[in-house]
Tab-separated table of C-alpha atoms in Angstrom:
chain	number	residue	atom	x	y	z
A	859	PHE	CA	97.153	-104.855	21.360
A	860	PRO	CA	97.080	-101.954	18.903
A	861	VAL	CA	94.041	-99.689	18.824
A	862	THR	CA	92.619	-98.807	15.443
A	863	ILE	CA	90.719	-95.568	14.999
A	864	GLU	CA	88.232	-95.235	12.184
A	865	PRO	CA	89.024	-92.296	9.833
A	866	ASP	CA	85.839	-90.408	10.733
A	867	HIS	CA	86.602	-90.759	14.471
A	868	TYR	CA	90.110	-89.492	13.898
A	869	LYS	CA	88.675	-86.426	12.113
A	870	THR	CA	86.248	-85.812	14.934
A	871	VAL	CA	89.044	-85.957	17.512
A	872	GLU	CA	91.209	-83.717	15.360
A	873	LEU	CA	88.455	-81.088	14.980
A	874	GLY	CA	87.780	-81.194	18.723
A	875	GLY	CA	91.480	-80.572	19.298
A	876	LEU	CA	91.278	-77.532	17.108
A	877	VAL	CA	88.408	-76.160	19.174
A	878	ILE	CA	90.484	-76.654	22.296
A	879	LYS	CA	93.608	-75.145	20.657
A	880	ALA	CA	91.590	-72.094	19.739
A	881	LYS	CA	90.511	-71.855	23.371
A	882	ILE	CA	86.808	-71.809	22.518
A	883	ASP	CA	85.870	-75.174	24.007
A	884	HIS	CA	83.989	-73.378	26.826
A	885	LEU	CA	81.400	-72.002	24.383
A	886	PRO	CA	77.975	-73.606	23.929
A	887	LYS	CA	77.518	-75.833	20.875
A	888	ASP	CA	75.073	-73.486	19.200
A	889	ILE	CA	77.551	-70.584	19.305
A	890	LEU	CA	80.328	-72.806	17.928
A	891	LEU	CA	78.106	-74.058	15.098
A	892	GLY	CA	76.960	-70.496	14.358
A	893	ALA	CA	80.578	-69.338	14.170
A	894	LEU	CA	81.514	-72.201	11.852
A	895	VAL	CA	78.459	-71.477	9.600
A	896	HIS	CA	79.480	-67.840	9.440
A	897	ILE	CA	83.058	-68.802	8.517
A	898	ALA	CA	81.724	-71.050	5.736
A	899	GLU	CA	79.559	-68.183	4.409
A	900	GLN	CA	82.501	-65.800	4.451
A	901	LEU	CA	84.708	-68.276	2.573
A	902	GLU	CA	82.063	-68.564	-0.135
A	903	LEU	CA	81.796	-64.768	-0.446
A	904	ASP	CA	85.429	-63.777	-0.360
A	905	GLN	CA	88.428	-65.789	-1.597
A	906	ASN	CA	90.766	-63.649	0.509
A	907	CYS	CA	89.151	-65.001	3.698
A	908	GLU	CA	90.753	-68.375	3.016
A	909	ILE	CA	94.163	-66.796	2.808
A	910	PHE	CA	93.554	-64.799	5.967
A	911	PHE	CA	92.248	-67.767	7.944
A	912	LYS	CA	95.162	-69.937	6.721
A	913	GLN	CA	97.732	-67.373	7.866
A	914	LYS	CA	95.994	-66.897	11.169
A	915	GLY	CA	95.881	-70.682	11.736
A	916	SER	CA	99.497	-71.189	10.767
A	917	LEU	CA	100.566	-68.529	13.266
A	918	ALA	CA	98.432	-70.151	15.990
A	919	PHE	CA	100.144	-73.487	15.356
A	920	LEU	CA	103.564	-71.802	15.556
A	921	GLU	CA	102.640	-70.103	18.808
A	922	THR	CA	101.504	-73.419	20.255
A	923	LYS	CA	104.843	-75.002	19.285
A	924	ASP	CA	106.760	-72.092	20.822
A	925	ASN	CA	104.771	-72.353	24.069
A	926	LYS	CA	105.683	-76.017	24.390
A	927	LYS	CA	109.411	-75.288	24.410
């Protein structure tokens, strides 16, 4: 039978996957949350941060695809 995943559960799994992809899943929860809060603050202060983070993330996804080949 098909398994249905609630949208909020899918988002949780997706975000966890990003933590693993970034290779920071070994860090304690308080450090991860602190880093995410810092990122949120930087995004509010500087619009260029969003561009930088997007480029960095896009490259990381490309590198992951290349490593799977």
